[in-house]
Short mmCIF file of C-alpha atoms in Angstrom, two decimals:
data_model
loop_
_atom_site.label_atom_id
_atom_site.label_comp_id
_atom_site.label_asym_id
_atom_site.label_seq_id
_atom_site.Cartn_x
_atom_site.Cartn_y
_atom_site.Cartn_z
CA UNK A 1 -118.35 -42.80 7.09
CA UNK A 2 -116.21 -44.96 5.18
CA UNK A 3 -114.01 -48.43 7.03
CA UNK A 4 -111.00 -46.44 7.07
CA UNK A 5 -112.52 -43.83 9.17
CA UNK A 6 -113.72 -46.05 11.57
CA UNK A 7 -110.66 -47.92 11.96
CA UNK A 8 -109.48 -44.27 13.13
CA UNK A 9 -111.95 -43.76 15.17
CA UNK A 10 -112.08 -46.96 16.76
CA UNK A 11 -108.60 -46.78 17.05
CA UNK A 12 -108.99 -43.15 19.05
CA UNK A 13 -111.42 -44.81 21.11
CA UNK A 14 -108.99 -46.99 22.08
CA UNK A 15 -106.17 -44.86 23.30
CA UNK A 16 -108.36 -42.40 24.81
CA UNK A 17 -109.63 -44.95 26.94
CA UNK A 18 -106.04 -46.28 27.93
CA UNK A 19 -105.11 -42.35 28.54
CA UNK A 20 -108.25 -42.13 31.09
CA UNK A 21 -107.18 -45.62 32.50
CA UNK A 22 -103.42 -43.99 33.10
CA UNK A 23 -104.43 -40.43 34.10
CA UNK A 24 -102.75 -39.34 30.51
CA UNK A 25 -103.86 -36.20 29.20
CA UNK A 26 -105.62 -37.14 25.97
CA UNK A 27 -104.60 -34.88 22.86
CA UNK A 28 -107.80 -34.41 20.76
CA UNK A 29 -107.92 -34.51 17.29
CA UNK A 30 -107.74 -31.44 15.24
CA UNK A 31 -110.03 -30.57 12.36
CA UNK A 32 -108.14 -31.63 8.73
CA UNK A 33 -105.41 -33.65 10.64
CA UNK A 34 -103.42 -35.19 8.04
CA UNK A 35 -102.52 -39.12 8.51
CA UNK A 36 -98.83 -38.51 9.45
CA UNK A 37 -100.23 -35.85 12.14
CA UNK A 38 -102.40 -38.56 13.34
CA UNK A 39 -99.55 -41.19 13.73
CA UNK A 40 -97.61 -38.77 15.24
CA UNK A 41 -100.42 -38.11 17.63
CA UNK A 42 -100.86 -41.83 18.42
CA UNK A 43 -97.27 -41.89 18.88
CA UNK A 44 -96.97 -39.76 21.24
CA UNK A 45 -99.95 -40.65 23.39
CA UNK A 46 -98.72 -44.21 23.30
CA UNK A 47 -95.43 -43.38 24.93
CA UNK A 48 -97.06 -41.12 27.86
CA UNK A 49 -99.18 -44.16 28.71
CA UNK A 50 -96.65 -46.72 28.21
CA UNK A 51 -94.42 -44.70 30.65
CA UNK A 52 -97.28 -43.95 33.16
CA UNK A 53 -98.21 -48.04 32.79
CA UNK A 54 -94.02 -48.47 33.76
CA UNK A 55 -93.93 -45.74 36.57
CA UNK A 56 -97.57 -47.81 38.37
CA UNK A 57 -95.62 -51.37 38.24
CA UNK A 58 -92.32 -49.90 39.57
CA UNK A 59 -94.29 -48.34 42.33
CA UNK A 60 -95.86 -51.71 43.40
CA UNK A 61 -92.52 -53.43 43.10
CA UNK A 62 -90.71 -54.14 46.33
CA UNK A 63 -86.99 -52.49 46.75
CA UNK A 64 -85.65 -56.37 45.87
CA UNK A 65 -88.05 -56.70 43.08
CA UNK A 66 -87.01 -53.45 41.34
CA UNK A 67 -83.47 -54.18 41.50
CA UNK A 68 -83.93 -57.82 39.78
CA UNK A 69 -85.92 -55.86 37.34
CA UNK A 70 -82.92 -53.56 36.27
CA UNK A 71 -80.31 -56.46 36.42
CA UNK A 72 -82.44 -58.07 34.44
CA UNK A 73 -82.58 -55.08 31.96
CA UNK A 74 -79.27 -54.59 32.11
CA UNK A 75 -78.02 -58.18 31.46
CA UNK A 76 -80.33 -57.75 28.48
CA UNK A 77 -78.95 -54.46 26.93
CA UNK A 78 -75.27 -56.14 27.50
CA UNK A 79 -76.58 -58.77 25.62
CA UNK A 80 -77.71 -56.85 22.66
CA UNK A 81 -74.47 -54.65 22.41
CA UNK A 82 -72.63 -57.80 22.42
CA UNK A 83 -74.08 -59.33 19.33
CA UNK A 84 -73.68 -56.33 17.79
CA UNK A 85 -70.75 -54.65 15.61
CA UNK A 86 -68.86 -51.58 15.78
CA UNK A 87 -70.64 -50.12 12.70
CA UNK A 88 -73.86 -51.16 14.54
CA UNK A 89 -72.95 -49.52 18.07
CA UNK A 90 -71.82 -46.81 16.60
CA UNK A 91 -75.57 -46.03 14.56
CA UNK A 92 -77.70 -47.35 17.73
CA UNK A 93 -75.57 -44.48 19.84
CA UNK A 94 -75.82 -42.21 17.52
CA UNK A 95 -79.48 -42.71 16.96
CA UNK A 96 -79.98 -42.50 20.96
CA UNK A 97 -78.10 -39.40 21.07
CA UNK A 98 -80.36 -38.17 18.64
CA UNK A 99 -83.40 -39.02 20.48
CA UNK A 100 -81.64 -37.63 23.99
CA UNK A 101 -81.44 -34.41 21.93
CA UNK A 102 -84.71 -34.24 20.96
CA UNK A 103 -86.15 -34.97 24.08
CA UNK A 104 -83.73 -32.48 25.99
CA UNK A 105 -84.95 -29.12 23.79
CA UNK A 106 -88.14 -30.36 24.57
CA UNK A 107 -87.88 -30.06 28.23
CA UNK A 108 -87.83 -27.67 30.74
CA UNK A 109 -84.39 -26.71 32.51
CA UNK A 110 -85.85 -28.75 35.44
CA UNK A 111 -86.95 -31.90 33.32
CA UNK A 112 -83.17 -31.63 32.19
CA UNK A 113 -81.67 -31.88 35.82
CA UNK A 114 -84.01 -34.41 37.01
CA UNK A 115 -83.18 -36.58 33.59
CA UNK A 116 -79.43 -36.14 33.62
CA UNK A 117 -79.79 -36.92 37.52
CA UNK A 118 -81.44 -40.39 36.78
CA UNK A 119 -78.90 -41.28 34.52
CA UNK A 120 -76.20 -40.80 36.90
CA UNK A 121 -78.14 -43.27 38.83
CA UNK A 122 -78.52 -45.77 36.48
CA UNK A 123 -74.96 -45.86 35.57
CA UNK A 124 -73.98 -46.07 39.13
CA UNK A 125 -76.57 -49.01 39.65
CA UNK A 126 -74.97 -50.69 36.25
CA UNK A 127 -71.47 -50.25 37.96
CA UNK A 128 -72.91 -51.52 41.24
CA UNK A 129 -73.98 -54.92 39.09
CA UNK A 130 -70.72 -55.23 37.71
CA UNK A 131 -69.12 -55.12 40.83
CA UNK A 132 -71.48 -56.80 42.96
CA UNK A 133 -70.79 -60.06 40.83
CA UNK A 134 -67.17 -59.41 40.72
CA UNK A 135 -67.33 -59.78 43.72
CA UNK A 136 -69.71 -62.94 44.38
CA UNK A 137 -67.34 -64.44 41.63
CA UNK A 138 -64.27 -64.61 43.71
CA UNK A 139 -66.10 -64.91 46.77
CA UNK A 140 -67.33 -68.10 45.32
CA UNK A 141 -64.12 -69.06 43.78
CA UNK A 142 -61.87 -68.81 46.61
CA UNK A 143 -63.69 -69.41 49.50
CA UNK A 144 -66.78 -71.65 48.66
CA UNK A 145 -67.83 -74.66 46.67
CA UNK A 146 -70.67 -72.92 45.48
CA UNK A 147 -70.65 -72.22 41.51
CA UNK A 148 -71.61 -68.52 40.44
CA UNK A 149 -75.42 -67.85 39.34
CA UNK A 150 -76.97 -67.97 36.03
CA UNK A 151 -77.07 -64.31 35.60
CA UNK A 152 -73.62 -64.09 35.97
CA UNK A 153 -72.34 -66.82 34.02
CA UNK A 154 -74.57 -65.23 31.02
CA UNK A 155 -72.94 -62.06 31.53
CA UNK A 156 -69.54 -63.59 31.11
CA UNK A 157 -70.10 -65.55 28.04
CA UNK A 158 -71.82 -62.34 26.72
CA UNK A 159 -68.17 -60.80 27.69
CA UNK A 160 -66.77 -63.03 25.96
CA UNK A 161 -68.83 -63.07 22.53
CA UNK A 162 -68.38 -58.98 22.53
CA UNK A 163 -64.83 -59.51 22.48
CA UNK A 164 -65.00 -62.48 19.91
CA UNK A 165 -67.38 -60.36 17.28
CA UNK A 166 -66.26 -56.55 18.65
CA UNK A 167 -64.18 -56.26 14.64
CA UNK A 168 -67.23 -57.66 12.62
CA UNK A 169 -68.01 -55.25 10.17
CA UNK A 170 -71.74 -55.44 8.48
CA UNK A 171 -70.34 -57.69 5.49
CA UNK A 172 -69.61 -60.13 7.41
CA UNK A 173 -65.69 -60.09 8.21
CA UNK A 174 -63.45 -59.11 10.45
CA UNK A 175 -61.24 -55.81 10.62
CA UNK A 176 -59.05 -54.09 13.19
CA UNK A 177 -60.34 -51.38 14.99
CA UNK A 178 -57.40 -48.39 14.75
CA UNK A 179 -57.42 -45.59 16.72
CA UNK A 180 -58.06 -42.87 14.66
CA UNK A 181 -55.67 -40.59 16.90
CA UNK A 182 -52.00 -42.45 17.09
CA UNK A 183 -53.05 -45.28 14.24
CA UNK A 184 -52.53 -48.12 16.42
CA UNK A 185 -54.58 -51.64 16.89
CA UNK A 186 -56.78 -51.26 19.87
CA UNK A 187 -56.35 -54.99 21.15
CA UNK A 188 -57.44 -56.99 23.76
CA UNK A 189 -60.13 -55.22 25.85
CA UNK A 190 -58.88 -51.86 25.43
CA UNK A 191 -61.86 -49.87 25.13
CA UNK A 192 -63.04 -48.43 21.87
CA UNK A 193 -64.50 -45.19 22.23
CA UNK A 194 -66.44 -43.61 19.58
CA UNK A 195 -66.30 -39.62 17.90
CA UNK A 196 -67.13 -37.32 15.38
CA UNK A 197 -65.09 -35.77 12.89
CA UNK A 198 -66.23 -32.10 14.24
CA UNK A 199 -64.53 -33.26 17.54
CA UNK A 200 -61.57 -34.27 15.98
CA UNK A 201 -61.67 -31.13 13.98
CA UNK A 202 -62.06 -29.10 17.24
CA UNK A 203 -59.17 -30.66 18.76
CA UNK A 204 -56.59 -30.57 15.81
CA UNK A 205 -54.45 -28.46 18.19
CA UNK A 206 -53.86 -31.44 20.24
CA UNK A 207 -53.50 -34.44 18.26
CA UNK A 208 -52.19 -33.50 15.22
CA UNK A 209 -48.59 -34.57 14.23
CA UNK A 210 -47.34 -31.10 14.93
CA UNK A 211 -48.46 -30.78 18.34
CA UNK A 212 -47.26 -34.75 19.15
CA UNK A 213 -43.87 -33.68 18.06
CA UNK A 214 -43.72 -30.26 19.82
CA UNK A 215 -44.52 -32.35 23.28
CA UNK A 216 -42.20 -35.12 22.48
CA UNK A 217 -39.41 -32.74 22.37
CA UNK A 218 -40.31 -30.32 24.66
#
């Protein structure tokens, strides 16, 4: 057996040892697996486990615990959005859709419900965040000395920067964002929503200068 084939087998070792450590159900190895099946293989053992290894901490995590945990996780996706441009947000969502879609046809209709139900919950804890320290901010501001926290300090200046750097474009300069739709400057901290041309495509019926006109004048 040459190194290369005990690297893999070391390597299998490994990961089916972590799978009986996390109750994973270990995928064996099938007879002329090709490398990329083999990666793939890895891959996806890897996640189960690092998902199982996520689900045991949460479980041991007090209710206050937990919740730092996903402010935490939050303040830290804000902060990566922020530094990023539109070019950029646009190919991380489109990338995550992606994977969502993936992942969806690969579930059962159940799977699907519980999923989509988790997100709503994680949005609603995101908006909870928000408005929690909206909250603590003008609390603090207008009826105590005491300065905000850390956290939420961070989150502004994060604000802030997302505004500052929200027209870089991946060369390095700056360019208005235009709404696709009524060719205006989104400014300030208008939103700015992302979509495909298919939708726009879908929707010509609505937005096109035809139908503007036909509304405008009745």
């Amino acid at each position: 057996m040459d190194e290369e084939s005990l690297v893999d087998v070391r390597r299998d070792n490994t990961i089916k040892t972590r799978c009986v450590r996390f109750g994973v159900d270990y995928i064996e190895r099938r007879h002329g697996e090709t490398s990329a099946e083999q990666q793939q293989r890895h891959n996806t053992l890897q996640k189960a486990i690092e998902r199982e290894r996520k689900r045991r901490a949460r479980a041991q995590q007090s209710p206050e615990e937990r919740r730092s945990t996903q402010d935490a996780d939050t303040v830290a996706r804000k902060r990566t959005r922020a530094q990023q441009s539109q070019e950029e947000l646009r190919s991380t969502q489109d990338a995550d859709t992606a994977a969502r879609k993936r992942t969806r046809a690969q579930q059962s209709q159940e799977e699907r419900d519980d999923g989509r139900r988790q997100d709503r919950e994680a949005r609603r804890r995101e908006r909870s965040v928000d408005d929690s320290r909206d909250s603590d901010f003008n609390d603090n501001c207008f009826h105590t000395l005491n300065p905000p926290d850390e956290n939420f300090k961070e989150s502004l200046v994060m604000k802030a920067i997302k505004q500052v750097i929200r027209t870089k474009r991946p060369n390095g300069t700056h360019q208005a964002t235009v709404c696709v739709v009524c060719d205006r400057v989104i400014i300030g901290e208008e939103k700015v929503c992302n979509t495909s041309t298919e939708r726009l495509e879908e929707n010509r019926h609505r937005i096109s200068v035809v139908a503007n006109w036909s509304s405008c004048n009745g």
